[in-house]
């Protein structure tokens, strides 16, 4: 009876509320412990990933250092090989330039199985050299004694010598139109006063080709030829002007000159410039320019 009277006073709503809160607190505590344990595991996992990433980064850094050293070594070897090839090319082409002045040597060259490949590579080499020139290059800045310049000049000299022989110019006029186009394109790309010796050799090459009927026809029908020749006559180098006049003279004296080319020559003749060259102190240039004026006068009367 006492318990019956006492228990309702003890086990009241407040007691059960307090008991419920206590149970909830225990549950929250357990839950927080579980969350902390989970966060601890995540932290350990991320720490392990960080250590792995740091180890990978260090390994990649070491690999990059090794690769960079290998790259530097390869670049140094490539430069050495390029210098060696340039020196070898300069030496071989200079020797070939000398011996190619003989017609029997030219016949032996043309009889070779790789002669067309030689002309293709020669044209590509000259084209690459001109494209590699600094856009701000000025007259007199080229080191003509360098192996690269010697190589290119000797290579152009060999081609010019081959074109000087009848068999050589006939072969080039018939089988190497790409080389002829490349040579004229190089004259367009070279700035006035820059690489004058190379220009002279190219002009000599084109003049030799023009001795051939087929070669002269191909050159005279090339688009942009007349403006190119007029611009070359303005070059500050007298050698370039001289050989431009010789090429122009060869074209003007061609009896089979197309009417359209003849008309363009007649309309755009730079007579003032040619008269200036005819008064040059350079005897050969003065003579050729004077002959050119006479030839132009005779040709104009015929046109």
C-alpha atoms as one frame of an Amber mdcrd trajectory, in Angstrom:
protein
   0.000   0.000   0.000   2.885   2.358   0.772   4.574   1.490  -2.547   1.314
   2.071  -4.284   1.098   5.438  -2.678   4.816   6.298  -3.045   5.600   5.103
  -6.593   3.218   7.464  -8.416   4.961  10.304  -6.658   8.411   9.145  -7.759
   7.609   7.718 -11.189   5.891  10.824 -12.420   6.063  12.636 -15.749   9.181
  14.508 -14.734  10.978  11.270 -13.927  10.106   9.724 -17.261  11.075  12.938
 -19.074  14.407  12.945 -17.296  14.867   9.245 -18.073  14.039   9.830 -21.739
  16.500  12.703 -21.921  19.140  10.551 -20.299  18.582   7.799 -22.857  18.660
  10.299 -25.679  21.914  11.726 -24.313  23.445   8.268 -24.273  22.331   7.713
 -27.833  23.777  11.082 -28.912  26.997  10.261 -27.148  27.244   6.913 -28.928
  26.400   8.577 -32.208  29.071  11.230 -31.719  31.607   8.581 -30.871  30.701
   6.729 -34.053  31.005   9.958 -36.067  34.359  10.741 -34.493  35.559   7.234
 -35.244  34.376   7.594 -38.837  36.092  11.004 -39.164  39.237   9.518 -37.693
  39.177   6.751 -40.285  38.593   9.317 -43.050  41.477  11.380 -41.742  43.766
   8.357 -41.755  42.617   7.519 -45.273  43.260  11.065 -46.527  46.636  11.130
 -44.778  47.591   7.910 -46.533  46.444   9.377 -49.877  48.449  12.550 -49.209
  51.561  10.570 -48.447  51.066   8.519 -51.610  50.510  11.685 -53.682  53.608
  13.312 -52.164  55.658  10.230 -52.956  54.321  10.204 -56.551  55.056  13.930
 -56.889  58.603  13.463 -55.662  59.113  10.540 -58.012  57.734  12.551 -60.955
  59.945  15.498 -60.001  62.994  13.239 -60.021  61.895  11.737 -63.345  61.481
  15.228 -64.826  64.968  16.162 -63.693  66.350  13.054 -65.375  64.310  13.721
 -68.537  65.427  17.367 -68.598  69.054  16.297 -68.371  68.482  13.759 -71.151
  66.792  16.470 -73.249  69.722  18.843 -72.748  72.102  16.077 -73.694  70.046
  15.214 -76.797  69.903  18.882 -77.805  73.657  19.192 -77.394  74.174  16.070
 -79.509  71.732  17.394 -82.122  73.620  20.691 -82.302  76.894  18.819 -82.682
  75.411  16.640 -85.413  73.940  19.695 -87.180  77.300  21.472 -87.009  79.050
  18.382 -88.289  76.572  17.942 -91.150  76.869  21.632 -92.027  80.669  21.462
 -92.019  80.611  18.253 -94.051  78.047  19.724 -96.476  80.099  22.904 -96.881
  83.287  20.936 -97.556  81.688  18.444 -99.970  79.688  21.080-101.873  82.713
  23.346-102.210  84.667  20.449-103.703  81.738  19.537-105.941  81.391  23.204
-106.951  84.980  23.194-108.199  84.837  19.942-110.133  81.375  20.662-111.606
  82.911  23.330-113.819  83.910  20.487-116.175  81.294  19.205-118.575  82.345
  15.561-118.308  81.813  15.745-114.543  78.332  17.186-115.111  77.534  14.321
-117.472  78.607  11.862-114.786  76.412  13.660-112.239  73.371  13.575-114.525
  73.963   9.892-115.210  73.561   9.090-111.530  70.400   7.396-110.263  69.790
   9.967-107.518  70.224  13.159-109.527  66.537  14.132-109.325  66.602  13.573
-105.571  69.682  15.794-105.391  67.914  18.659-107.183  64.837  18.241-104.956
  66.890  18.282-101.752  68.962  21.201-103.042  65.835  23.265-103.683  64.404
  22.418-100.260  67.713  23.284 -98.583  67.917  26.697-100.247  64.270  27.359
 -99.437  64.750  26.429 -95.770  67.820  28.648 -95.544  65.971  31.690 -96.915
  62.998  31.100 -94.610  65.327  30.814 -91.612  66.773  34.274 -92.218  65.920
  36.864 -89.596  63.129  39.128 -90.793  65.127  42.133 -89.582  68.299  41.061
 -91.398  70.097  44.000 -92.957  72.638  44.240 -95.771  76.148  43.285 -94.694
  75.019  41.431 -91.578  75.465  37.924 -93.014  78.562  36.020 -91.968  79.668
  34.729 -95.361  82.470  32.714 -93.783  80.111  30.607 -91.667  79.727  26.944
 -92.575  76.003  27.397 -93.168  76.512  30.215 -95.683  79.367  28.368 -97.356
  77.195  25.257 -97.646  74.276  27.145 -99.212  76.439  29.172-101.599  78.368
  26.104-102.720  75.130  24.179-103.255  73.746  27.020-105.382  77.070  27.145
-107.221  76.884  23.450-108.090  73.388  23.882-109.548  74.535  26.948-111.474
  77.499  25.061-112.930  75.251  22.189-113.985  72.954  24.665-115.747  75.977
  26.169-117.512  76.470  22.973-119.512  74.148  22.248-122.444  73.253  18.797
-121.150  72.633  20.189-117.682  70.304  23.046-118.659  68.362  20.790-121.022
  67.895  18.271-118.211  66.816  20.963-115.722  64.464  22.654-118.176  62.799
  19.326-118.945  62.823  17.506-115.612  63.071  20.072-112.790  60.339  22.727
-113.133  59.907  22.711-109.357  63.528  23.758-108.898  63.074  26.617-111.399
  59.964  27.814-109.542  61.802  27.567-106.237  64.705  29.669-107.504  62.408
  32.436-108.723  60.446  32.302-105.483  63.652  32.716-103.465  64.496  35.862
-105.441  61.095  37.261-104.462  61.547  36.433-100.773  65.094  37.779-100.358
  65.136  41.425 -99.322  67.152  44.042-101.228  70.814  43.980-100.217  70.455
  40.696 -98.291  72.347  37.567 -99.445  73.635  39.302-102.568  75.984  36.427
-103.459  73.137  33.928-103.309  71.002  36.196-105.498  73.822  36.459-108.043
  74.181  32.675-108.190  70.432  32.207-108.633  70.364  34.831-111.400  73.320
  33.133-113.084  71.431  29.835-112.811  68.315  31.329-114.434  70.434  32.971
-117.149  72.066  29.614-117.926  68.629  28.008-118.097  67.436  30.769-120.444
  70.043  29.700-123.016  67.885  26.626-123.534  64.837  27.297-125.736  62.575
  25.290-123.457  64.078  26.851-120.352  63.673  30.392-121.705  60.049  29.688
-122.618  59.351  28.381-119.111  61.027  31.341-117.409  59.448  34.017-119.615
  55.965  32.570-119.069  56.334  32.523-115.279  53.778  34.839-113.630  55.303
  37.795-111.827  58.627  37.538-113.667  58.650  41.115-114.990  57.881  42.832
-111.619  60.525  40.580-110.031  63.183  41.685-112.505  62.252  45.348-112.050
  62.571  45.021-108.261  65.952  43.290-108.606  67.203  46.189-110.727  66.656
  48.392-107.659  68.917  46.213-105.490  71.823  48.158-103.949  74.274  45.418
-104.913  75.708  46.095-108.378  76.365  42.392-108.977  72.654  41.657-108.587
  71.809  44.468-111.032  74.384  43.192-113.529  73.080  39.632-113.630  69.473
  40.829-113.634  70.261  42.830-116.774  71.858  39.779-118.376  68.782  37.660
-117.667  66.510  40.430-118.903  68.634  40.780-122.029  68.279  37.062-122.707
  64.497  37.370-122.436  64.231  40.512-124.547  66.296  39.014-127.377  64.023
  35.967-127.548  62.314  36.019-130.927  59.601  33.684-129.669  58.627  35.966
-126.794  54.892  35.844-126.107  52.982  39.009-127.136  51.589  39.382-123.612
  55.085  39.292-122.088  56.393  41.666-124.743  53.516  44.051-124.074  54.176
  43.970-120.318  57.857  44.661-120.934  56.988  47.580-123.179  54.558  49.109
-120.682  56.673  48.717-117.535  60.237  49.213-118.735  62.301  50.917-115.968
  64.268  52.938-118.485  65.272  55.508-115.876  66.923  52.876-113.724  68.638
  51.238-116.703  69.999  54.647-117.785  71.332  55.138-114.250  73.104  51.784
-114.487  74.452  52.728-117.918  76.191  55.648-116.205  77.646  53.437-113.460
  81.387  53.611-112.744  81.389  49.802-112.873  82.667  49.091-116.423  80.965
  45.726-116.966  77.652  46.951-115.579  77.862  50.118-117.658  78.522  48.092
-120.801  75.687  45.614-120.229  73.224  48.394-119.336  74.141  50.296-122.505
  73.699  47.158-124.586  70.392  46.590-122.825  69.138  50.032-123.828  70.100
  49.326-127.429  68.401  45.925-127.352  65.297  47.411-125.768  65.150  50.090
-128.453  65.403  47.489-131.201  62.889  45.201-129.498  60.369  47.985-128.891
  60.485  48.902-132.585  59.742  45.283-133.425  56.883  45.012-130.910
